[in-house]
Amino acid sequence: GSITISGKKYDHDVYVFWNGTVERRVGDHTVPARQTEYMVKKKPEIIVIGTGQFGIVRVLSESEKLARKQNIEVVKARTPQAIGIFNEAMKQGKRVSAIIHVTC
């Protein structure tokens, strides 16, 4: 799988931040607390997690708790829907960041 962001194609999972930064995400089919903690440091209002084309990625409960403890909303959806949610939040001027899994 792949994702195209601002005209650039990425063939790997990515972090996308509300300031326009895109970084490679190294991981598997889980979102551990350390990845959520990394996102939280960027101070988003919302973290959108794209769980893959078929929703395979698991978000560990401690990951969600960590974000919610900081009053950050967590939205999980299959990647195509997650991209739409991210884009809509950006249009609304929200500080939204995302973890996007591009396969399965």
PDB file of C-alpha atoms in Angstrom:
ATOM      1  CA  GLY A   1       0.000   0.000   0.000  1.00  0.00           C
ATOM      2  CA  SER A   2       0.894   3.634  -0.165  1.00  0.00           C
ATOM      3  CA  ILE A   3      -0.386   7.091   0.679  1.00  0.00           C
ATOM      4  CA  THR A   4       0.118  10.352  -1.185  1.00  0.00           C
ATOM      5  CA  ILE A   5       0.426  13.495   0.931  1.00  0.00           C
ATOM      6  CA  SER A   6       0.854  16.905  -0.702  1.00  0.00           C
ATOM      7  CA  GLY A   7       1.872  15.197  -3.943  1.00  0.00           C
ATOM      8  CA  LYS A   8       4.509  12.938  -2.379  1.00  0.00           C
ATOM      9  CA  LYS A   9       3.965   9.170  -2.330  1.00  0.00           C
ATOM     10  CA  TYR A  10       4.900   7.164   0.770  1.00  0.00           C
ATOM     11  CA  ASP A  11       5.182   3.370   0.564  1.00  0.00           C
ATOM     12  CA  HIS A  12       5.347   2.937   4.336  1.00  0.00           C
ATOM     13  CA  ASP A  13       3.387   3.849   7.441  1.00  0.00           C
ATOM     14  CA  VAL A  14       3.576   7.496   8.414  1.00  0.00           C
ATOM     15  CA  TYR A  15       3.001   9.964  11.191  1.00  0.00           C
ATOM     16  CA  VAL A  16       1.316  13.125   9.919  1.00  0.00           C
ATOM     17  CA  PHE A  17       1.344  16.199  12.133  1.00  0.00           C
ATOM     18  CA  TRP A  18      -0.947  19.219  12.116  1.00  0.00           C
ATOM     19  CA  ASN A  19       1.957  21.475  11.123  1.00  0.00           C
ATOM     20  CA  GLY A  20       2.399  19.560   7.844  1.00  0.00           C
ATOM     21  CA  THR A  21       5.331  17.394   8.917  1.00  0.00           C
ATOM     22  CA  VAL A  22       5.301  13.787   7.690  1.00  0.00           C
ATOM     23  CA  GLU A  23       7.593  11.170   9.243  1.00  0.00           C
ATOM     24  CA  ARG A  24       8.141   7.479   8.686  1.00  0.00           C
ATOM     25  CA  ARG A  25       6.453   5.237  11.251  1.00  0.00           C
ATOM     26  CA  VAL A  26       8.337   2.073  12.067  1.00  0.00           C
ATOM     27  CA  GLY A  27       6.106  -0.523  13.625  1.00  0.00           C
ATOM     28  CA  ASP A  28       3.843  -3.449  13.127  1.00  0.00           C
ATOM     29  CA  HIS A  29       0.129  -4.037  13.540  1.00  0.00           C
ATOM     30  CA  THR A  30      -0.136  -2.433  16.964  1.00  0.00           C
ATOM     31  CA  VAL A  31       0.050   1.131  18.231  1.00  0.00           C
ATOM     32  CA  PRO A  32       1.966   0.939  21.507  1.00  0.00           C
ATOM     33  CA  ALA A  33       2.006   3.653  24.178  1.00  0.00           C
ATOM     34  CA  ARG A  34       5.449   4.896  23.087  1.00  0.00           C
ATOM     35  CA  GLN A  35       4.054   5.866  19.671  1.00  0.00           C
ATOM     36  CA  THR A  36       1.105   7.654  21.212  1.00  0.00           C
ATOM     37  CA  GLU A  37       3.459   9.382  23.635  1.00  0.00           C
ATOM     38  CA  TYR A  38       5.484  10.592  20.634  1.00  0.00           C
ATOM     39  CA  MET A  39       2.325  12.032  19.093  1.00  0.00           C
ATOM     40  CA  VAL A  40       1.205  13.661  22.356  1.00  0.00           C
ATOM     41  CA  LYS A  41       4.481  15.625  22.549  1.00  0.00           C
ATOM     42  CA  LYS A  42       3.431  17.499  19.379  1.00  0.00           C
ATOM     43  CA  LYS A  43       0.339  18.783  21.243  1.00  0.00           C
ATOM     44  CA  PRO A  44      -2.524  17.837  18.909  1.00  0.00           C
ATOM     45  CA  GLU A  45      -6.178  18.192  19.836  1.00  0.00           C
ATOM     46  CA  ILE A  46      -7.009  14.977  17.984  1.00  0.00           C
ATOM     47  CA  ILE A  47      -5.027  11.879  17.055  1.00  0.00           C
ATOM     48  CA  VAL A  48      -6.488   9.932  14.141  1.00  0.00           C
ATOM     49  CA  ILE A  49      -5.292   6.361  13.755  1.00  0.00           C
ATOM     50  CA  GLY A  50      -5.656   4.701  10.366  1.00  0.00           C
ATOM     51  CA  THR A  51      -5.911   0.998  11.135  1.00  0.00           C
ATOM     52  CA  GLY A  52      -5.228  -0.243   7.600  1.00  0.00           C
ATOM     53  CA  GLN A  53      -7.462  -1.105   4.661  1.00  0.00           C
ATOM     54  CA  PHE A  54      -9.124  -3.905   6.632  1.00  0.00           C
ATOM     55  CA  GLY A  55      -8.816  -2.523  10.159  1.00  0.00           C
ATOM     56  CA  ILE A  56      -6.122  -4.975  11.288  1.00  0.00           C
ATOM     57  CA  VAL A  57      -4.063  -2.570  13.434  1.00  0.00           C
ATOM     58  CA  ARG A  58      -4.770  -2.775  17.171  1.00  0.00           C
ATOM     59  CA  VAL A  59      -4.520   0.310  19.332  1.00  0.00           C
ATOM     60  CA  LEU A  60      -3.399  -0.783  22.789  1.00  0.00           C
ATOM     61  CA  SER A  61      -5.615   0.473  25.617  1.00  0.00           C
ATOM     62  CA  GLU A  62      -2.706   2.191  27.364  1.00  0.00           C
ATOM     63  CA  SER A  63      -2.113   4.159  24.155  1.00  0.00           C
ATOM     64  CA  GLU A  64      -5.616   5.578  24.190  1.00  0.00           C
ATOM     65  CA  LYS A  65      -5.502   6.247  27.932  1.00  0.00           C
ATOM     66  CA  LEU A  66      -2.259   8.181  27.568  1.00  0.00           C
ATOM     67  CA  ALA A  67      -3.775  10.514  24.966  1.00  0.00           C
ATOM     68  CA  ARG A  68      -7.067  10.958  26.778  1.00  0.00           C
ATOM     69  CA  LYS A  69      -5.210  11.788  30.004  1.00  0.00           C
ATOM     70  CA  GLN A  70      -3.859  14.803  28.078  1.00  0.00           C
ATOM     71  CA  ASN A  71      -7.411  15.677  26.858  1.00  0.00           C
ATOM     72  CA  ILE A  72      -6.570  14.548  23.334  1.00  0.00           C
ATOM     73  CA  GLU A  73      -9.360  12.899  21.384  1.00  0.00           C
ATOM     74  CA  VAL A  74      -8.463   9.555  19.761  1.00  0.00           C
ATOM     75  CA  VAL A  75     -10.286   8.502  16.601  1.00  0.00           C
ATOM     76  CA  LYS A  76      -9.700   5.038  15.120  1.00  0.00           C
ATOM     77  CA  ALA A  77     -10.905   4.128  11.654  1.00  0.00           C
ATOM     78  CA  ARG A  78      -9.859   2.119   8.648  1.00  0.00           C
ATOM     79  CA  THR A  79      -7.241   4.061   6.757  1.00  0.00           C
ATOM     80  CA  PRO A  80      -9.446   5.407   3.923  1.00  0.00           C
ATOM     81  CA  GLN A  81     -11.954   6.779   6.457  1.00  0.00           C
ATOM     82  CA  ALA A  82      -9.165   8.007   8.760  1.00  0.00           C
ATOM     83  CA  ILE A  83      -7.729  10.100   5.930  1.00  0.00           C
ATOM     84  CA  GLY A  84     -11.130  11.728   5.420  1.00  0.00           C
ATOM     85  CA  ILE A  85     -11.488  12.399   9.160  1.00  0.00           C
ATOM     86  CA  PHE A  86      -7.995  13.928   9.273  1.00  0.00           C
ATOM     87  CA  ASN A  87      -8.658  16.157   6.255  1.00  0.00           C
ATOM     88  CA  GLU A  88     -11.994  17.347   7.633  1.00  0.00           C
ATOM     89  CA  ALA A  89     -10.462  18.201  11.013  1.00  0.00           C
ATOM     90  CA  MET A  90      -7.701  20.153   9.252  1.00  0.00           C
ATOM     91  CA  LYS A  91     -10.327  22.112   7.267  1.00  0.00           C
ATOM     92  CA  GLN A  92     -11.955  22.997  10.597  1.00  0.00           C
ATOM     93  CA  GLY A  93      -8.646  24.394  11.845  1.00  0.00           C
ATOM     94  CA  LYS A  94      -8.056  21.648  14.415  1.00  0.00           C
ATOM     95  CA  ARG A  95      -4.592  20.591  15.541  1.00  0.00           C
ATOM     96  CA  VAL A  96      -4.916  17.038  14.275  1.00  0.00           C
ATOM     97  CA  SER A  97      -2.164  14.464  13.878  1.00  0.00           C
ATOM     98  CA  ALA A  98      -2.357  10.940  12.517  1.00  0.00           C
ATOM     99  CA  ILE A  99      -0.767   7.537  12.526  1.00  0.00           C
ATOM    100  CA  ILE A 100      -1.501   5.987   9.147  1.00  0.00           C
ATOM    101  CA  HIS A 101      -1.018   2.286   8.406  1.00  0.00           C
ATOM    102  CA  VAL A 102      -0.929   1.896   4.630  1.00  0.00           C
ATOM    103  CA  THR A 103      -1.432  -1.850   4.223  1.00  0.00           C
ATOM    104  CA  CYS A 104      -3.813  -4.592   5.369  1.00  0.00           C
TER     105      CYS A 104
END
